[in-house]
Short mmCIF file of C-alpha atoms in Angstrom, two decimals:
data_model
loop_
_atom_site.label_atom_id
_atom_site.label_comp_id
_atom_site.label_asym_id
_atom_site.label_seq_id
_atom_site.Cartn_x
_atom_site.Cartn_y
_atom_site.Cartn_z
CA MET H 114 0.00 0.00 0.00
CA ALA H 115 2.78 2.42 0.99
CA SER H 116 4.90 1.38 -2.03
CA LEU H 117 2.06 2.21 -4.44
CA ALA H 118 1.69 5.66 -2.88
CA LEU H 119 5.46 6.16 -3.27
CA ILE H 120 5.32 5.10 -6.92
CA ALA H 121 2.45 7.54 -7.60
CA LEU H 122 4.32 10.37 -5.84
CA SER H 123 7.49 9.58 -7.78
CA TRP H 124 5.53 9.63 -11.06
CA ILE H 125 4.02 13.04 -10.33
CA THR H 126 7.44 14.44 -9.28
CA PHE H 127 8.96 13.07 -12.49
CA LEU H 128 6.28 14.77 -14.61
CA ILE H 129 6.77 18.11 -12.88
CA VAL H 130 10.56 17.99 -13.36
CA ILE H 131 10.26 16.97 -17.02
CA ASN H 132 7.65 19.68 -17.69
CA LYS H 133 9.67 22.45 -16.04
CA TYR H 134 13.27 21.72 -16.99
CA ILE H 135 13.39 19.39 -19.99
CA TYR H 136 10.30 19.40 -22.22
CA GLN H 137 7.16 21.52 -22.15
CA ILE H 138 4.31 18.99 -22.00
CA PRO H 139 1.01 20.24 -23.53
CA SER H 140 -1.19 21.42 -20.66
CA VAL H 141 -4.09 19.02 -21.33
CA LEU H 142 -1.76 16.04 -21.52
CA PHE H 143 0.19 17.23 -18.47
CA TYR H 144 -2.90 17.39 -16.25
CA LEU H 145 -4.18 14.10 -17.64
CA LEU H 146 -0.91 12.41 -16.70
CA ILE H 147 -1.02 14.02 -13.24
CA PHE H 148 -4.57 12.70 -12.78
CA LEU H 149 -3.48 9.22 -13.81
CA GLY H 150 -0.69 9.34 -11.26
CA ILE H 151 -3.06 10.37 -8.50
CA SER H 152 -5.77 7.84 -9.43
CA ALA H 153 -3.46 4.91 -10.22
CA ARG H 154 -3.43 3.65 -6.63
CA ARG H 155 -7.21 3.80 -6.32
CA LEU H 156 -7.64 2.10 -9.71
CA TYR H 157 -5.23 -0.63 -8.64
CA TYR H 158 -7.19 -1.39 -5.47
CA TRP H 159 -10.49 -1.12 -7.34
CA GLN H 160 -9.90 -3.29 -10.41
CA ILE H 161 -6.67 -5.23 -9.98
CA HIS H 162 -5.69 -6.04 -6.39
CA PRO H 163 -8.98 -7.70 -5.23
CA PHE H 164 -9.07 -10.08 -8.20
CA TYR H 165 -5.41 -10.94 -8.84
CA PHE H 166 -3.17 -10.16 -5.86
CA SER H 167 -5.22 -10.08 -2.65
CA LYS H 168 -4.33 -12.77 -0.12
CA LEU H 169 -8.04 -12.97 0.71
CA ARG H 170 -9.22 -13.70 -2.83
CA THR H 171 -9.35 -17.48 -2.33
CA LEU H 172 -11.79 -17.26 0.59
CA PRO H 173 -15.40 -18.40 0.04
CA GLN H 174 -17.67 -15.60 -1.10
CA PRO H 175 -21.33 -14.99 -2.07
CA THR H 176 -22.58 -16.52 -5.28
CA ALA H 177 -24.38 -13.26 -6.11
CA LYS H 178 -22.46 -11.18 -8.64
CA PRO H 179 -21.00 -7.97 -7.16
CA HIS H 180 -22.03 -4.60 -8.61
CA TRP H 181 -19.21 -2.66 -10.30
CA LEU H 182 -19.59 0.21 -7.80
CA TRP H 183 -21.47 -1.09 -4.72
CA GLY H 184 -20.00 -4.57 -4.68
CA HIS H 185 -22.00 -7.33 -2.99
CA PHE H 186 -23.88 -4.81 -0.88
CA VAL H 187 -26.16 -3.99 -3.77
CA HIS H 188 -27.96 -7.14 -2.54
CA SER H 189 -28.22 -5.97 1.09
CA VAL H 190 -31.48 -5.74 3.04
CA GLU H 191 -32.29 -3.85 6.22
CA ASP H 192 -32.26 -6.71 8.73
CA GLY H 193 -29.03 -8.38 7.61
CA GLN H 194 -30.75 -11.39 6.03
CA HIS H 195 -28.42 -11.19 3.02
CA ILE H 196 -25.43 -11.97 5.25
CA LEU H 197 -27.21 -14.98 6.70
CA ASP H 198 -27.93 -16.18 3.15
CA TRP H 199 -24.27 -15.79 2.22
CA SER H 200 -23.12 -17.75 5.26
CA GLU H 201 -25.60 -20.56 4.54
CA GLU H 202 -24.29 -20.73 0.97
CA ASN H 203 -20.88 -21.41 2.51
CA ALA H 204 -21.98 -23.61 5.40
CA ASP H 205 -18.52 -25.06 6.14
CA ALA H 206 -16.66 -21.75 6.01
CA ASP H 207 -15.19 -19.92 9.01
CA ILE H 208 -14.81 -16.66 7.10
CA ILE H 209 -16.39 -15.34 3.93
CA ARG H 210 -15.02 -12.54 1.80
CA THR H 211 -17.19 -9.86 0.22
CA LEU H 212 -16.61 -6.77 -1.89
CA GLY H 213 -17.98 -3.44 -0.75
CA MET H 214 -18.05 -0.04 -2.42
CA LEU H 215 -15.31 0.31 -5.08
CA ASN H 216 -14.44 -3.36 -4.48
CA THR H 217 -13.14 -2.71 -0.97
CA GLU H 218 -12.59 -6.12 0.58
CA ARG H 219 -14.44 -7.05 3.76
CA ILE H 220 -14.53 -10.32 5.62
CA PHE H 221 -17.35 -11.77 7.69
CA PRO H 222 -16.59 -14.27 10.46
CA VAL H 223 -19.47 -16.76 10.18
CA SER H 224 -18.38 -19.58 12.49
CA PRO H 225 -18.27 -19.42 16.31
CA ARG H 226 -14.56 -20.22 16.16
CA ALA H 227 -13.79 -17.19 13.95
CA VAL H 228 -16.01 -14.89 16.03
CA LEU H 229 -14.32 -16.11 19.23
CA GLU H 230 -10.86 -15.27 17.89
CA ILE H 231 -11.86 -11.79 16.71
CA LEU H 232 -13.96 -10.75 19.71
CA GLN H 233 -12.13 -12.55 22.50
CA THR H 234 -8.71 -14.13 22.03
CA GLN H 235 -7.45 -11.42 19.63
CA SER H 236 -9.86 -8.62 20.49
CA TYR H 237 -7.24 -5.88 20.76
CA LYS H 238 -5.77 -6.74 17.36
CA PHE H 239 -9.07 -5.70 15.78
CA VAL H 240 -9.91 -2.02 16.31
CA LYS H 241 -12.71 0.30 15.25
CA PRO H 242 -11.85 1.70 11.78
CA PRO H 243 -11.05 5.43 11.62
CA PHE H 244 -14.12 6.11 9.47
CA ILE H 245 -16.40 4.70 12.20
CA ALA H 246 -14.86 7.05 14.75
CA ARG H 247 -15.26 9.95 12.31
CA SER H 248 -18.90 9.04 11.75
CA LEU H 249 -20.04 8.37 15.31
CA ASN H 250 -17.87 9.96 17.97
CA GLY H 251 -19.34 13.37 17.18
CA VAL H 252 -22.67 11.87 18.29
CA LEU H 253 -21.69 9.22 20.85
CA GLY H 254 -18.81 11.05 22.51
CA ASN H 255 -15.18 9.99 22.80
CA GLY H 256 -15.72 7.47 25.59
CA ILE H 257 -15.09 3.78 26.13
CA LEU H 258 -16.82 2.85 22.88
CA PHE H 259 -13.92 4.27 20.85
CA ALA H 260 -11.02 3.58 23.24
CA GLU H 261 -8.49 0.94 22.22
CA GLY H 262 -5.79 -1.19 23.83
CA GLU H 263 -4.50 -0.22 27.27
CA VAL H 264 -6.68 2.91 27.33
CA HIS H 265 -9.78 0.76 26.89
CA LYS H 266 -8.65 -1.70 29.57
CA HIS H 267 -8.10 1.16 32.04
CA GLN H 268 -11.43 2.85 31.29
CA ARG H 269 -13.36 -0.40 31.60
CA ARG H 270 -11.69 -1.22 34.91
CA VAL H 271 -12.53 2.22 36.35
CA LEU H 272 -16.13 2.09 35.05
CA MET H 273 -16.89 -1.44 36.26
CA PRO H 274 -18.11 -0.51 39.79
CA ALA H 275 -20.84 1.70 38.27
CA PHE H 276 -22.12 -1.21 36.16
CA ALA H 277 -21.59 -4.07 38.62
CA TYR H 278 -24.55 -6.38 39.34
CA SER H 279 -24.62 -5.22 42.96
CA HIS H 280 -25.11 -1.63 41.85
CA ILE H 281 -27.63 -2.39 39.08
CA LYS H 282 -29.85 -4.02 41.73
CA SER H 283 -30.12 -0.64 43.46
CA LEU H 284 -31.28 0.98 40.19
CA ALA H 285 -34.26 -1.38 39.70
CA PRO H 286 -36.65 0.84 41.77
CA ILE H 287 -35.78 3.79 39.47
CA PHE H 288 -36.63 1.73 36.38
CA LEU H 289 -39.96 0.69 37.92
CA GLU H 290 -40.77 4.21 39.12
CA GLU H 291 -40.19 5.74 35.68
CA SER H 292 -42.14 2.92 33.99
CA ALA H 293 -45.10 3.66 36.28
CA ARG H 294 -45.18 7.18 34.81
CA LEU H 295 -45.48 5.61 31.35
CA VAL H 296 -48.44 3.49 32.50
CA LYS H 297 -50.15 6.63 33.81
CA LEU H 298 -49.52 8.51 30.55
CA LEU H 299 -50.83 5.69 28.35
CA ARG H 300 -53.94 5.29 30.49
CA GLU H 301 -54.66 8.99 30.03
CA LYS H 302 -54.15 8.71 26.26
CA VAL H 303 -56.39 5.66 25.97
CA ALA H 304 -59.10 7.28 28.10
CA ALA H 305 -58.95 10.60 26.25
CA ASN H 306 -59.02 9.10 22.76
CA LYS H 307 -61.43 6.19 23.02
CA ALA H 308 -63.49 5.63 19.94
CA ASP H 309 -67.29 5.69 20.34
CA SER H 310 -67.78 2.05 21.23
CA SER H 311 -64.25 0.70 21.00
CA ASP H 312 -62.03 0.08 23.99
CA THR H 313 -58.84 0.33 21.90
CA HIS H 314 -56.97 3.27 20.47
CA GLU H 315 -54.01 3.45 18.11
CA ILE H 316 -51.03 5.17 19.71
CA GLU H 317 -47.56 5.76 18.22
CA VAL H 318 -45.37 4.05 20.82
CA ALA H 319 -41.82 4.42 19.45
CA SER H 320 -41.51 8.13 20.23
CA ILE H 321 -43.09 7.66 23.69
CA LEU H 322 -40.61 4.89 24.52
CA SER H 323 -37.74 7.10 23.38
CA SER H 324 -38.92 9.80 25.82
CA LEU H 325 -39.26 7.24 28.62
CA THR H 326 -35.77 5.79 28.17
CA LEU H 327 -34.39 9.33 28.07
CA ASP H 328 -36.03 9.95 31.46
CA ILE H 329 -34.63 6.68 32.81
CA ILE H 330 -31.10 7.29 31.55
CA TYR H 331 -30.99 10.75 33.11
CA HIS H 332 -32.54 9.60 36.39
CA ALA H 333 -30.39 6.46 36.74
CA GLY H 334 -27.34 7.98 35.04
CA LEU H 335 -27.16 11.48 36.49
CA GLY H 336 -29.72 11.53 39.30
CA ILE H 337 -31.82 14.10 37.40
CA GLN H 338 -35.60 14.10 36.92
CA PHE H 339 -35.85 14.95 33.24
CA ASN H 340 -39.60 14.55 32.47
CA ALA H 341 -39.31 14.07 28.69
CA LEU H 342 -42.51 11.98 28.84
CA GLU H 343 -44.51 15.04 29.80
CA SER H 344 -42.41 17.54 27.79
CA PRO H 345 -41.12 15.75 24.66
CA LYS H 346 -40.50 19.07 22.89
CA ASN H 347 -38.00 20.48 25.38
CA GLU H 348 -34.62 21.54 24.02
CA LEU H 349 -32.66 18.51 25.19
CA ALA H 350 -35.26 15.98 24.01
CA MET H 351 -35.33 17.67 20.60
CA ALA H 352 -31.52 17.46 20.45
CA TYR H 353 -31.73 13.68 20.82
CA ASP H 354 -34.48 13.56 18.21
CA ARG H 355 -32.27 15.40 15.70
CA VAL H 356 -29.53 12.81 16.23
CA PHE H 357 -31.60 9.64 15.97
CA ASN H 358 -34.51 10.54 13.70
CA PRO H 359 -33.20 12.02 10.44
CA LYS H 360 -35.82 12.24 7.71
CA GLY H 361 -35.97 9.52 5.06
CA ASN H 362 -32.62 8.07 4.00
CA THR H 363 -30.58 11.13 4.99
CA GLY H 364 -29.11 9.40 8.04
CA ARG H 365 -27.62 6.53 6.03
CA ILE H 366 -26.42 8.79 3.20
CA PHE H 367 -24.83 11.09 5.74
CA PHE H 368 -23.11 8.17 7.49
CA LEU H 369 -21.74 6.95 4.14
CA LEU H 370 -20.37 10.38 3.21
CA GLN H 371 -18.75 10.79 6.63
CA SER H 372 -17.18 7.35 6.24
CA LEU H 373 -15.75 8.07 2.80
CA ILE H 374 -14.72 11.73 3.08
CA PRO H 375 -12.33 12.79 5.87
CA GLY H 376 -13.43 16.16 7.26
CA PHE H 377 -16.96 15.85 5.87
CA ARG H 378 -18.42 16.40 9.35
CA PHE H 379 -16.94 19.91 9.36
CA ILE H 380 -18.80 21.03 6.22
CA PRO H 381 -21.62 23.41 7.29
CA ILE H 382 -24.51 21.56 5.63
CA GLN H 383 -27.85 21.28 7.46
CA ARG H 384 -27.39 17.76 8.83
CA ASN H 385 -23.97 18.71 10.22
CA LEU H 386 -25.39 21.91 11.70
CA ASN H 387 -28.14 19.88 13.39
CA LEU H 388 -25.61 17.45 14.83
CA TRP H 389 -23.30 20.25 16.03
CA LYS H 390 -26.19 21.94 17.78
CA ALA H 391 -27.43 18.66 19.28
CA ARG H 392 -23.95 17.69 20.49
CA GLN H 393 -23.46 21.15 22.00
CA THR H 394 -26.82 20.98 23.80
CA ILE H 395 -26.31 17.44 25.13
CA GLY H 396 -22.68 18.08 26.03
CA LYS H 397 -23.44 21.30 27.95
CA PHE H 398 -26.24 19.62 29.88
CA ALA H 399 -23.99 16.70 30.79
CA SER H 400 -20.99 18.86 31.73
CA ASP H 401 -23.16 21.15 33.90
CA ALA H 402 -24.66 18.13 35.68
CA ILE H 403 -21.22 16.57 36.22
CA ALA H 404 -19.72 19.83 37.51
CA ALA H 405 -22.61 20.22 39.98
CA LYS H 406 -22.27 16.61 41.15
CA MET H 407 -18.47 16.92 41.55
CA ALA H 408 -18.91 20.13 43.57
CA LYS H 409 -21.37 18.30 45.80
CA TYR H 410 -18.83 15.53 46.36
CA GLU H 411 -16.06 18.02 47.13
CA ASP H 412 -18.29 19.53 49.81
CA ARG H 413 -18.92 16.07 51.24
CA ALA H 414 -15.21 15.28 51.19
CA ALA H 415 -14.52 18.46 53.14
CA GLU H 416 -17.15 17.42 55.66
CA LYS H 417 -15.85 13.82 55.61
CA SER H 418 -19.36 12.47 54.96
CA ALA H 419 -20.18 9.39 52.87
CA ARG H 420 -22.26 9.14 49.70
CA GLY H 421 -25.97 9.26 50.56
CA GLU H 422 -28.25 6.26 50.10
CA GLN H 423 -30.19 8.19 47.46
CA ASP H 424 -27.08 8.79 45.35
CA VAL H 425 -27.24 5.52 43.43
CA ASP H 426 -26.98 7.01 39.93
CA ILE H 427 -24.12 5.98 37.64
CA LEU H 428 -22.39 9.36 37.87
CA SER H 429 -22.35 9.32 41.69
CA VAL H 430 -20.76 5.87 41.71
CA MET H 431 -18.22 6.90 39.05
CA ILE H 432 -17.10 9.84 41.19
CA ASP H 433 -17.20 7.92 44.46
CA GLU H 434 -15.36 4.85 43.17
CA GLY H 435 -13.10 6.68 40.71
CA ASP H 436 -10.71 7.80 43.45
CA GLY H 437 -9.87 11.03 41.62
CA GLN H 438 -9.02 9.31 38.31
CA TRP H 439 -11.63 11.20 36.31
CA THR H 440 -11.19 14.66 34.79
CA LEU H 441 -14.28 16.70 33.96
CA GLN H 442 -13.77 16.14 30.21
CA GLY H 443 -13.14 12.43 30.75
CA MET H 444 -16.43 12.10 32.60
CA VAL H 445 -18.26 14.12 29.94
CA ASP H 446 -16.93 11.77 27.24
CA GLN H 447 -18.04 8.65 29.13
CA LEU H 448 -21.44 10.07 30.05
CA LEU H 449 -22.14 11.22 26.48
CA THR H 450 -21.58 7.65 25.25
CA PHE H 451 -23.76 6.25 28.01
CA LEU H 452 -26.55 8.85 27.69
CA VAL H 453 -26.81 8.76 23.90
CA ALA H 454 -26.22 5.06 23.16
CA GLY H 455 -27.93 3.71 26.28
CA HIS H 456 -31.25 5.43 25.85
CA GLU H 457 -31.70 4.78 22.14
CA THR H 458 -30.81 1.08 22.11
CA THR H 459 -33.28 0.29 24.92
CA ALA H 460 -36.02 2.36 23.28
CA SER H 461 -35.51 0.39 20.04
CA ALA H 462 -35.47 -2.93 21.93
CA VAL H 463 -38.80 -2.26 23.70
CA THR H 464 -40.33 -1.00 20.45
CA LEU H 465 -39.28 -4.23 18.72
CA ALA H 466 -40.67 -6.24 21.65
CA LEU H 467 -44.09 -4.60 21.33
CA TYR H 468 -44.02 -5.23 17.59
CA HIS H 469 -43.28 -8.95 18.01
CA LEU H 470 -45.79 -9.34 20.85
CA SER H 471 -48.43 -7.62 18.71
CA LEU H 472 -47.82 -10.25 16.02
CA ASN H 473 -47.74 -13.09 18.58
CA GLN H 474 -50.77 -12.58 20.82
CA ASN H 475 -50.35 -16.02 22.39
CA VAL H 476 -46.93 -15.01 23.71
CA GLN H 477 -48.30 -11.70 24.94
CA ASP H 478 -51.13 -13.48 26.77
CA LYS H 479 -48.76 -15.98 28.35
CA LEU H 480 -46.49 -13.20 29.59
CA ARG H 481 -49.44 -11.25 31.01
CA GLU H 482 -50.67 -14.38 32.78
CA GLU H 483 -47.27 -14.83 34.46
CA LEU H 484 -47.27 -11.21 35.63
CA HIS H 485 -50.81 -11.37 37.03
CA THR H 486 -50.28 -14.78 38.64
CA GLN H 487 -47.01 -13.98 40.41
CA PHE H 488 -48.06 -10.48 41.44
CA PRO H 489 -51.85 -10.60 41.93
CA ALA H 490 -51.75 -7.41 44.00
CA GLY H 491 -50.87 -5.46 40.87
CA TYR H 492 -47.99 -3.59 39.30
CA ASP H 493 -47.26 -1.61 42.45
CA SER H 494 -46.28 -4.83 44.23
CA VAL H 495 -43.30 -5.31 41.87
CA LYS H 496 -40.68 -3.34 43.78
CA THR H 497 -37.21 -4.89 43.63
CA TYR H 498 -34.58 -6.41 41.37
CA GLU H 499 -35.42 -9.81 42.85
CA ASP H 500 -39.09 -9.34 41.92
CA ILE H 501 -38.15 -8.59 38.32
CA GLU H 502 -35.74 -11.52 38.07
CA SER H 503 -38.34 -13.94 39.47
CA LEU H 504 -40.34 -13.61 36.22
CA LYS H 505 -38.89 -16.45 34.13
CA TYR H 506 -41.09 -16.07 31.07
CA LEU H 507 -40.41 -12.31 30.99
CA ASN H 508 -36.72 -13.18 30.91
CA ASN H 509 -37.36 -15.58 28.00
CA VAL H 510 -39.31 -12.96 26.03
CA VAL H 511 -36.65 -10.28 26.51
CA ARG H 512 -33.85 -12.61 25.42
CA GLU H 513 -35.80 -13.81 22.40
CA VAL H 514 -36.55 -10.25 21.23
CA LEU H 515 -32.86 -9.38 21.56
CA ARG H 516 -31.92 -12.53 19.65
CA VAL H 517 -34.41 -12.33 16.79
CA GLN H 518 -33.95 -8.62 16.19
CA PRO H 519 -31.09 -6.91 18.01
CA PRO H 520 -31.34 -3.09 18.12
CA VAL H 521 -27.83 -2.85 16.63
CA ILE H 522 -27.54 -5.33 13.77
CA GLY H 523 -23.76 -5.36 13.34
CA THR H 524 -20.38 -3.86 14.10
CA ILE H 525 -17.15 -3.29 12.20
CA ARG H 526 -13.52 -3.90 13.14
CA MET H 527 -10.22 -3.46 11.30
CA ALA H 528 -7.07 -5.53 11.66
CA LYS H 529 -4.45 -3.19 13.13
CA GLU H 530 -1.64 -5.62 12.23
CA ASP H 531 -1.06 -8.76 10.16
CA THR H 532 -2.60 -11.73 11.93
CA TYR H 533 -4.27 -15.12 11.44
CA VAL H 534 -7.89 -16.08 12.15
CA THR H 535 -8.76 -19.79 12.06
CA GLY H 536 -5.48 -20.30 10.20
CA GLN H 537 -6.34 -17.76 7.48
CA PHE H 538 -3.90 -14.88 6.99
CA ILE H 539 -5.59 -11.51 7.57
CA PRO H 540 -3.53 -8.53 6.32
CA LYS H 541 -3.26 -5.31 8.29
CA GLY H 542 -6.08 -2.89 7.40
CA THR H 543 -8.61 -5.62 6.51
CA LEU H 544 -12.18 -4.59 7.39
CA VAL H 545 -14.11 -7.16 9.45
CA ASN H 546 -17.92 -7.01 9.52
CA ILE H 547 -19.53 -8.84 12.43
CA SER H 548 -23.20 -9.40 11.63
CA ILE H 549 -24.97 -9.66 14.97
CA ALA H 550 -28.40 -10.09 13.36
CA SER H 551 -27.43 -12.98 11.07
CA HIS H 552 -25.32 -14.78 13.69
CA ASN H 553 -28.22 -14.64 16.16
CA LYS H 554 -30.43 -16.44 13.63
CA SER H 555 -28.00 -19.04 12.35
CA ARG H 556 -29.76 -22.38 11.77
CA LYS H 557 -26.44 -24.11 12.39
CA LEU H 558 -26.39 -22.69 15.94
CA TRP H 559 -30.08 -22.39 16.84
CA GLY H 560 -31.75 -25.13 14.81
CA GLU H 561 -34.20 -25.08 11.93
CA ASP H 562 -36.61 -22.76 13.75
CA ALA H 563 -33.92 -20.08 14.22
CA HIS H 564 -36.01 -17.48 12.32
CA GLU H 565 -39.09 -18.01 14.49
CA PHE H 566 -39.98 -15.88 17.51
CA ASN H 567 -40.13 -18.53 20.22
CA PRO H 568 -39.38 -17.49 23.84
CA ASP H 569 -39.70 -21.11 25.00
CA ARG H 570 -36.37 -21.92 23.34
CA TRP H 571 -34.71 -20.26 26.37
CA ASN H 572 -35.88 -23.05 28.67
CA GLY H 573 -32.82 -25.25 29.22
CA ARG H 574 -29.91 -25.29 26.78
CA GLN H 575 -30.49 -22.75 24.02
CA ALA H 576 -27.77 -22.99 21.34
CA GLN H 577 -24.82 -25.06 20.23
CA ASN H 578 -22.19 -22.48 21.20
CA ASN H 579 -21.62 -19.57 23.58
CA MET H 580 -20.95 -17.34 20.56
CA ALA H 581 -24.47 -17.88 19.22
CA PHE H 582 -25.88 -14.77 20.98
CA LEU H 583 -24.00 -11.60 19.99
CA THR H 584 -26.47 -8.84 20.84
CA PHE H 585 -24.12 -7.47 23.52
CA LEU H 586 -21.02 -8.85 21.74
CA GLN H 587 -18.60 -11.07 23.68
CA GLY H 588 -15.13 -10.84 25.15
CA PRO H 589 -13.19 -7.88 26.61
CA ARG H 590 -15.14 -5.39 24.47
CA SER H 591 -18.62 -6.71 25.24
CA CYS H 592 -21.23 -4.14 26.29
CA ILE H 593 -20.38 -2.87 29.77
CA GLY H 594 -24.00 -1.74 30.25
CA ARG H 595 -25.57 -5.12 29.45
CA ARG H 596 -27.07 -5.75 32.89
CA PHE H 597 -28.34 -2.18 33.13
CA ALA H 598 -30.07 -2.53 29.75
CA GLU H 599 -31.61 -5.94 30.50
CA VAL H 600 -33.12 -4.92 33.85
CA GLU H 601 -34.38 -1.64 32.37
CA PHE H 602 -35.92 -3.52 29.42
CA LYS H 603 -37.69 -5.99 31.72
CA SER H 604 -39.01 -3.21 33.98
CA ILE H 605 -40.57 -1.34 31.07
CA LEU H 606 -41.99 -4.43 29.37
CA LEU H 607 -43.63 -5.87 32.48
CA SER H 608 -45.27 -2.51 33.22
CA LEU H 609 -46.68 -2.34 29.67
CA ILE H 610 -47.86 -5.92 29.17
CA GLY H 611 -49.30 -6.19 32.67
CA ASN H 612 -51.47 -3.11 32.13
CA PHE H 613 -52.23 -3.02 28.40
CA ARG H 614 -52.91 -5.19 25.38
CA PHE H 615 -51.08 -4.24 22.20
CA ALA H 616 -52.09 -5.17 18.66
CA LEU H 617 -51.14 -4.17 15.15
CA LYS H 618 -54.07 -2.72 13.23
CA GLU H 619 -55.34 -5.09 10.55
CA GLY H 620 -53.75 -4.32 7.20
CA ARG H 621 -51.02 -2.10 8.62
CA THR H 622 -47.46 -2.83 7.50
CA VAL H 623 -44.40 -1.58 9.31
CA GLU H 624 -41.15 -0.78 7.51
CA PHE H 625 -37.90 -0.83 9.49
CA ARG H 626 -34.72 1.10 8.81
CA THR H 627 -31.21 0.94 10.21
CA SER H 628 -29.56 4.20 11.19
CA ILE H 629 -27.62 3.89 14.45
CA THR H 630 -30.27 1.41 15.60
CA TYR H 631 -32.90 -0.72 13.88
CA ARG H 632 -36.23 1.09 14.24
CA PRO H 633 -39.61 1.48 12.50
CA LEU H 634 -39.68 4.13 9.81
CA GLY H 635 -42.17 6.79 10.84
CA GLY H 636 -42.82 5.20 14.24
CA LEU H 637 -44.91 2.24 15.41
CA PRO H 638 -48.66 2.89 15.75
CA LEU H 639 -50.33 0.15 17.81
CA GLU H 640 -53.85 -0.42 19.06
CA VAL H 641 -53.66 -0.13 22.84
CA ALA H 642 -56.36 -1.48 25.17
CA ASP H 643 -56.37 -1.02 28.92
CA VAL H 644 -56.28 -4.27 30.90
CA ALA H 645 -58.40 -3.73 33.97
CA GLY H 646 -57.56 -5.13 37.37
CA TRP H 647 -53.76 -4.93 37.59
#
């Protein structure tokens, strides 16, 4: 790669010297030759290297013919089904090779053994590509999500107390308290909008769930009562909306341009202006909250008093357990990642759960029966982490939703050095796509009914391998907030299913799109009926 760049530079230098000192090259020809020198490297990697010289060219690949510009991804679909098809075409392969835009080579680990090596045994040899950082850290902050190597190990170690199981247990009452506000809001909406003789009403739930998870993340994360449920149009809530709900396909087009063009995020187009404003609003709110919390802790330190029992939010634990290791900017970076990524992924997960339960009324009924049987005194009698975890079928439903349709359908890594995966040489700079969605539905790992929504599969042994469930990834870079997200998800879902019946209106179709998360395009309108007596 470096030698080709040197050859191109040498060619251009040669032309300039010839033109100036030896022979006057006609201007049109001169600039044409300069252009050829500049584009030669790109042309080589577009039309020659992938087909004749690449050390990956002998790997199995899709039978579908690649497009001359978009490669194999001209065949892509929103939920990642195309990747599952490709892996099933090559059932005995550990790795498959695909061509992306301009024939850029990408590999997909499709066997548990290959995934294990990339995510666990060699996890720090595979880093987030620079274009991913360019595309997302302006939105998600420069926290643990983008840290690598020893920096990542240090940050994860310092953050672990805030996300330990023992601490998440103390957050369960917050999740239940905020979910109770959602129940109250939906009851008011159903009552206010009842049709003449119908006891159901169609309500768009995706935006409401986004407001709820924003309230939860600020309450449990910063100790702040945010009230986005009641005021979804406040400045901070609108900032999040600008980030996660771009109109039409603009989000994906924007992501592509940011990936391909260094510095694109600094061009003052409208989408960039929206993101700058949103990042500024979210960042200021977070930094002000952190500064206030740190000042409070300094006062306590001067008085030699301990953290109060009410200070169970993530930020309080970070400060208390951090032992002075955090700077203000360091905490802002971590909290931005947590506040932005944490709220949106859970909102998408609950939205997807309501969609699947609306299509599978028998599962919804069975879950409601468990809730009403184990807690006959009603929703208010569910009070603790132990109460939530006692609901076995709820646990099955949550896991199955996260398996069948994970909120984030894939992730990308890049080999930072030459290495081997399952004996196959992987050159430095190779892009590695890990398809969470397709791996979670592999027939080889989950059986012939892998595509079906079946919570009962979680009774007993579920899959053939520990790498069969990748929703939170695996290994040293697995999601640090997994337990937080699972308990939050369960708290919201039990409050909704215990109190309401959800159904998709007959004839309505729902289209899903992937931006940062997998979500319904234009929201998810569902018929909502109040369930009396709980």
